Amino acid sequence: MSIQENFCPKCGGKTENEGLCNKCLRSSVEWLVCEPRVQCVFCPTCGSIRKGSIWTDVPYERMKLAEELAFEAVAVHNDVQDLELGITMTEPTPNRTLCTVYIRGTLFGEPVYKTCEVLIVWRKEQCDRCSRLSGGYYESIIQVRATGRRPDLYERQRVDKIAHEVEDSTQESGERLSFITRIDDIRDGVDIVVSSHNIGDTIARQIVTEMGGKITRHPKLVGEREGKKLYRITLLLRLPQFRKGDVITHKDRYYEVRGTDSGLLRVFDLREGISNVLHDDSGYRLIGNVREAETADVTYIDQDMAGILDPVSYEIREVKAHAWLRLTDHEKVRILRDPEGGELILVG
Ligand SMILES: [Zn+2]
Ligand SMILES: [Zn+2]
């Protein structure tokens, strides 16, 4: 059997194809279409770009973005195989980037090669996020307070850090309109003002996870926006009454708070030297925090009693030398004073 011979209907040449030969196919195909001018709207503050009405963050610098836009402006026919693209760029003016794109490939068995020029025109516009941010837009306020006291400096700094960490991860997950509008450090605590309900709830939950406390949510209707009811939510977050390191007393016993878990206090019993769990139901009186403990000299040990040199009055005060403290004379021990009665409490 002989190989069937076909002839091209256009040029009459021999071909293995049914229909046009490769050469005629190549000349009949417009294999490269190139947009000569592309406009890119970007936010001068944060670098986001707008396509249609949608803003998106661009995680890389402008030259990489220009390269991507230039490649998008080039349309190559599906039949081109082994496609290779190259690019060079110049910036004739600050808001223009001229890209030369080099396109190489194989079309119906023969190499093909072309270049095209794409002018990228950069146009500045404030993005949705930056305009909300500069306008002080907000949807939730987290009021961080504490039960029966004011949050201390350490707690305020921690709350601030947690809020910013949540903001970073929310932005990374693509929720570009969730941000912290501002943080106000006020006398009674910290107000975290945020742009969306979701980031507000997430920050509040994260603070409670790491620091304990309770949240109550108070929504308030403030109007309508594009036919949707608009609520502002106040999240009142009460940190626990006691912080880590607080020494509390109940029925003549002293405990150091080691943590709080949903209504329970994890404590260290300063008499027995053991860990314990107490119900957090406000029957406790605060003595102080171990961070504020004074250092005192142990002057003598007499069986289960110890003589402590009071660093303020220089009197020798006799206290119980609880076994877990393993006190020895002429060593140091850390003490707190009970504001009621002035008893010395050895904290280790
Ligand atoms: Zn032909
Ligand atoms: Zn922006």
PDB file of N, CA, C and O in Angstrom, residues 63-72 74 84-90 97-103 116 118 120:
ATOM      1  N   MET A  63       8.022  46.416  39.090  1.00  0.00           N
ATOM      2  CA  MET A  63       8.576  45.869  37.858  1.00  0.00           C
ATOM      3  C   MET A  63       8.029  44.468  37.585  1.00  0.00           C
ATOM      4  O   MET A  63       7.761  44.105  36.445  1.00  0.00           O
ATOM      5  N   LYS A  64       7.833  43.708  38.652  1.00  0.00           N
ATOM      6  CA  LYS A  64       7.255  42.370  38.509  1.00  0.00           C
ATOM      7  C   LYS A  64       5.798  42.487  38.042  1.00  0.00           C
ATOM      8  O   LYS A  64       5.337  41.715  37.195  1.00  0.00           O
ATOM      9  N   LEU A  65       5.095  43.470  38.597  1.00  0.00           N
ATOM     10  CA  LEU A  65       3.712  43.700  38.181  1.00  0.00           C
ATOM     11  C   LEU A  65       3.665  44.119  36.714  1.00  0.00           C
ATOM     12  O   LEU A  65       2.830  43.640  35.942  1.00  0.00           O
ATOM     13  N   ALA A  66       4.606  44.999  36.299  1.00  0.00           N
ATOM     14  CA  ALA A  66       4.656  45.457  34.906  1.00  0.00           C
ATOM     15  C   ALA A  66       4.866  44.263  33.968  1.00  0.00           C
ATOM     16  O   ALA A  66       4.213  44.139  32.922  1.00  0.00           O
ATOM     17  N   GLU A  67       5.764  43.365  34.375  1.00  0.00           N
ATOM     18  CA  GLU A  67       6.037  42.173  33.571  1.00  0.00           C
ATOM     19  C   GLU A  67       4.768  41.328  33.413  1.00  0.00           C
ATOM     20  O   GLU A  67       4.406  40.903  32.312  1.00  0.00           O
ATOM     21  N   GLU A  68       4.070  41.151  34.520  1.00  0.00           N
ATOM     22  CA  GLU A  68       2.841  40.364  34.486  1.00  0.00           C
ATOM     23  C   GLU A  68       1.788  41.017  33.575  1.00  0.00           C
ATOM     24  O   GLU A  68       1.150  40.339  32.764  1.00  0.00           O
ATOM     25  N   LEU A  69       1.647  42.336  33.679  1.00  0.00           N
ATOM     26  CA  LEU A  69       0.663  43.051  32.853  1.00  0.00           C
ATOM     27  C   LEU A  69       1.035  42.962  31.374  1.00  0.00           C
ATOM     28  O   LEU A  69       0.165  42.786  30.507  1.00  0.00           O
ATOM     29  N   ALA A  70       2.344  43.061  31.074  1.00  0.00           N
ATOM     30  CA  ALA A  70       2.784  42.999  29.671  1.00  0.00           C
ATOM     31  C   ALA A  70       2.507  41.613  29.088  1.00  0.00           C
ATOM     32  O   ALA A  70       2.026  41.484  27.955  1.00  0.00           O
ATOM     33  N   PHE A  71       2.777  40.566  29.867  1.00  0.00           N
ATOM     34  CA  PHE A  71       2.501  39.204  29.389  1.00  0.00           C
ATOM     35  C   PHE A  71       0.996  38.992  29.193  1.00  0.00           C
ATOM     36  O   PHE A  71       0.576  38.309  28.260  1.00  0.00           O
ATOM     37  N   GLU A  72       0.192  39.590  30.085  1.00  0.00           N
ATOM     38  CA  GLU A  72      -1.259  39.483  29.935  1.00  0.00           C
ATOM     39  C   GLU A  72      -1.749  40.171  28.663  1.00  0.00           C
ATOM     40  O   GLU A  72      -2.775  39.817  28.104  1.00  0.00           O
ATOM     41  N   VAL A  74      -0.339  40.123  25.856  1.00  0.00           N
ATOM     42  CA  VAL A  74       0.085  39.351  24.679  1.00  0.00           C
ATOM     43  C   VAL A  74      -0.771  38.088  24.589  1.00  0.00           C
ATOM     44  O   VAL A  74      -0.838  37.321  25.537  1.00  0.00           O
ATOM     45  N   GLU A  84       8.177  30.479  24.380  1.00  0.00           N
ATOM     46  CA  GLU A  84       9.131  31.129  25.288  1.00  0.00           C
ATOM     47  C   GLU A  84       8.903  32.620  25.243  1.00  0.00           C
ATOM     48  O   GLU A  84       8.748  33.198  24.166  1.00  0.00           O
ATOM     49  N   LEU A  85       8.868  33.251  26.411  1.00  0.00           N
ATOM     50  CA  LEU A  85       8.648  34.696  26.467  1.00  0.00           C
ATOM     51  C   LEU A  85       9.848  35.369  27.136  1.00  0.00           C
ATOM     52  O   LEU A  85      10.408  34.849  28.095  1.00  0.00           O
ATOM     53  N   GLY A  86      10.211  36.534  26.609  1.00  0.00           N
ATOM     54  CA  GLY A  86      11.253  37.336  27.247  1.00  0.00           C
ATOM     55  C   GLY A  86      10.767  38.768  27.318  1.00  0.00           C
ATOM     56  O   GLY A  86       9.789  39.129  26.663  1.00  0.00           O
ATOM     57  N   ILE A  87      11.428  39.599  28.133  1.00  0.00           N
ATOM     58  CA  ILE A  87      10.936  40.971  28.263  1.00  0.00           C
ATOM     59  C   ILE A  87      12.082  41.909  28.636  1.00  0.00           C
ATOM     60  O   ILE A  87      13.016  41.520  29.352  1.00  0.00           O
ATOM     61  N   THR A  88      12.026  43.133  28.106  1.00  0.00           N
ATOM     62  CA  THR A  88      12.878  44.206  28.611  1.00  0.00           C
ATOM     63  C   THR A  88      11.977  45.400  28.891  1.00  0.00           C
ATOM     64  O   THR A  88      10.917  45.544  28.283  1.00  0.00           O
ATOM     65  N   MET A  89      12.399  46.244  29.847  1.00  0.00           N
ATOM     66  CA  MET A  89      11.534  47.359  30.262  1.00  0.00           C
ATOM     67  C   MET A  89      12.321  48.643  30.399  1.00  0.00           C
ATOM     68  O   MET A  89      13.472  48.625  30.826  1.00  0.00           O
ATOM     69  N   THR A  90      11.678  49.742  30.033  1.00  0.00           N
ATOM     70  CA  THR A  90      12.243  51.065  30.321  1.00  0.00           C
ATOM     71  C   THR A  90      11.129  51.922  30.899  1.00  0.00           C
ATOM     72  O   THR A  90       9.946  51.649  30.674  1.00  0.00           O
ATOM     73  N   THR A  97       5.555  52.767  31.751  1.00  0.00           N
ATOM     74  CA  THR A  97       6.586  51.736  31.608  1.00  0.00           C
ATOM     75  C   THR A  97       6.428  51.134  30.220  1.00  0.00           C
ATOM     76  O   THR A  97       5.336  50.689  29.848  1.00  0.00           O
ATOM     77  N   LEU A  98       7.513  51.170  29.444  1.00  0.00           N
ATOM     78  CA  LEU A  98       7.468  50.609  28.091  1.00  0.00           C
ATOM     79  C   LEU A  98       8.114  49.231  28.118  1.00  0.00           C
ATOM     80  O   LEU A  98       9.279  49.085  28.484  1.00  0.00           O
ATOM     81  N   CYS A  99       7.320  48.221  27.736  1.00  0.00           N
ATOM     82  CA  CYS A  99       7.810  46.850  27.783  1.00  0.00           C
ATOM     83  C   CYS A  99       7.978  46.328  26.360  1.00  0.00           C
ATOM     84  O   CYS A  99       7.081  46.502  25.529  1.00  0.00           O
ATOM     85  N   THR A 100       9.096  45.693  26.080  1.00  0.00           N
ATOM     86  CA  THR A 100       9.257  44.969  24.822  1.00  0.00           C
ATOM     87  C   THR A 100       9.210  43.480  25.158  1.00  0.00           C
ATOM     88  O   THR A 100      10.013  43.000  25.963  1.00  0.00           O
ATOM     89  N   VAL A 101       8.227  42.804  24.542  1.00  0.00           N
ATOM     90  CA  VAL A 101       8.050  41.381  24.837  1.00  0.00           C
ATOM     91  C   VAL A 101       8.552  40.577  23.631  1.00  0.00           C
ATOM     92  O   VAL A 101       8.219  40.897  22.488  1.00  0.00           O
ATOM     93  N   TYR A 102       9.401  39.588  23.917  1.00  0.00           N
ATOM     94  CA  TYR A 102       9.954  38.716  22.867  1.00  0.00           C
ATOM     95  C   TYR A 102       9.236  37.381  22.935  1.00  0.00           C
ATOM     96  O   TYR A 102       9.193  36.761  23.995  1.00  0.00           O
ATOM     97  N   ILE A 103       8.641  36.957  21.802  1.00  0.00           N
ATOM     98  CA  ILE A 103       7.856  35.724  21.804  1.00  0.00           C
ATOM     99  C   ILE A 103       8.463  34.762  20.786  1.00  0.00           C
ATOM    100  O   ILE A 103       8.688  35.119  19.631  1.00  0.00           O
ATOM    101  N   CYS A 116       6.775  42.479  20.499  1.00  0.00           N
ATOM    102  CA  CYS A 116       5.754  43.524  20.489  1.00  0.00           C
ATOM    103  C   CYS A 116       5.981  44.466  21.660  1.00  0.00           C
ATOM    104  O   CYS A 116       6.605  44.104  22.664  1.00  0.00           O
ATOM    105  N   VAL A 118       4.476  46.955  24.597  1.00  0.00           N
ATOM    106  CA  VAL A 118       3.298  47.236  25.412  1.00  0.00           C
ATOM    107  C   VAL A 118       3.631  48.433  26.309  1.00  0.00           C
ATOM    108  O   VAL A 118       4.610  48.391  27.058  1.00  0.00           O
ATOM    109  N   ILE A 120       2.660  50.513  29.433  1.00  0.00           N
ATOM    110  CA  ILE A 120       1.811  50.461  30.628  1.00  0.00           C
ATOM    111  C   ILE A 120       1.674  51.874  31.183  1.00  0.00           C
ATOM    112  O   ILE A 120       2.673  52.558  31.421  1.00  0.00           O
TER     113      ILE A 120
END
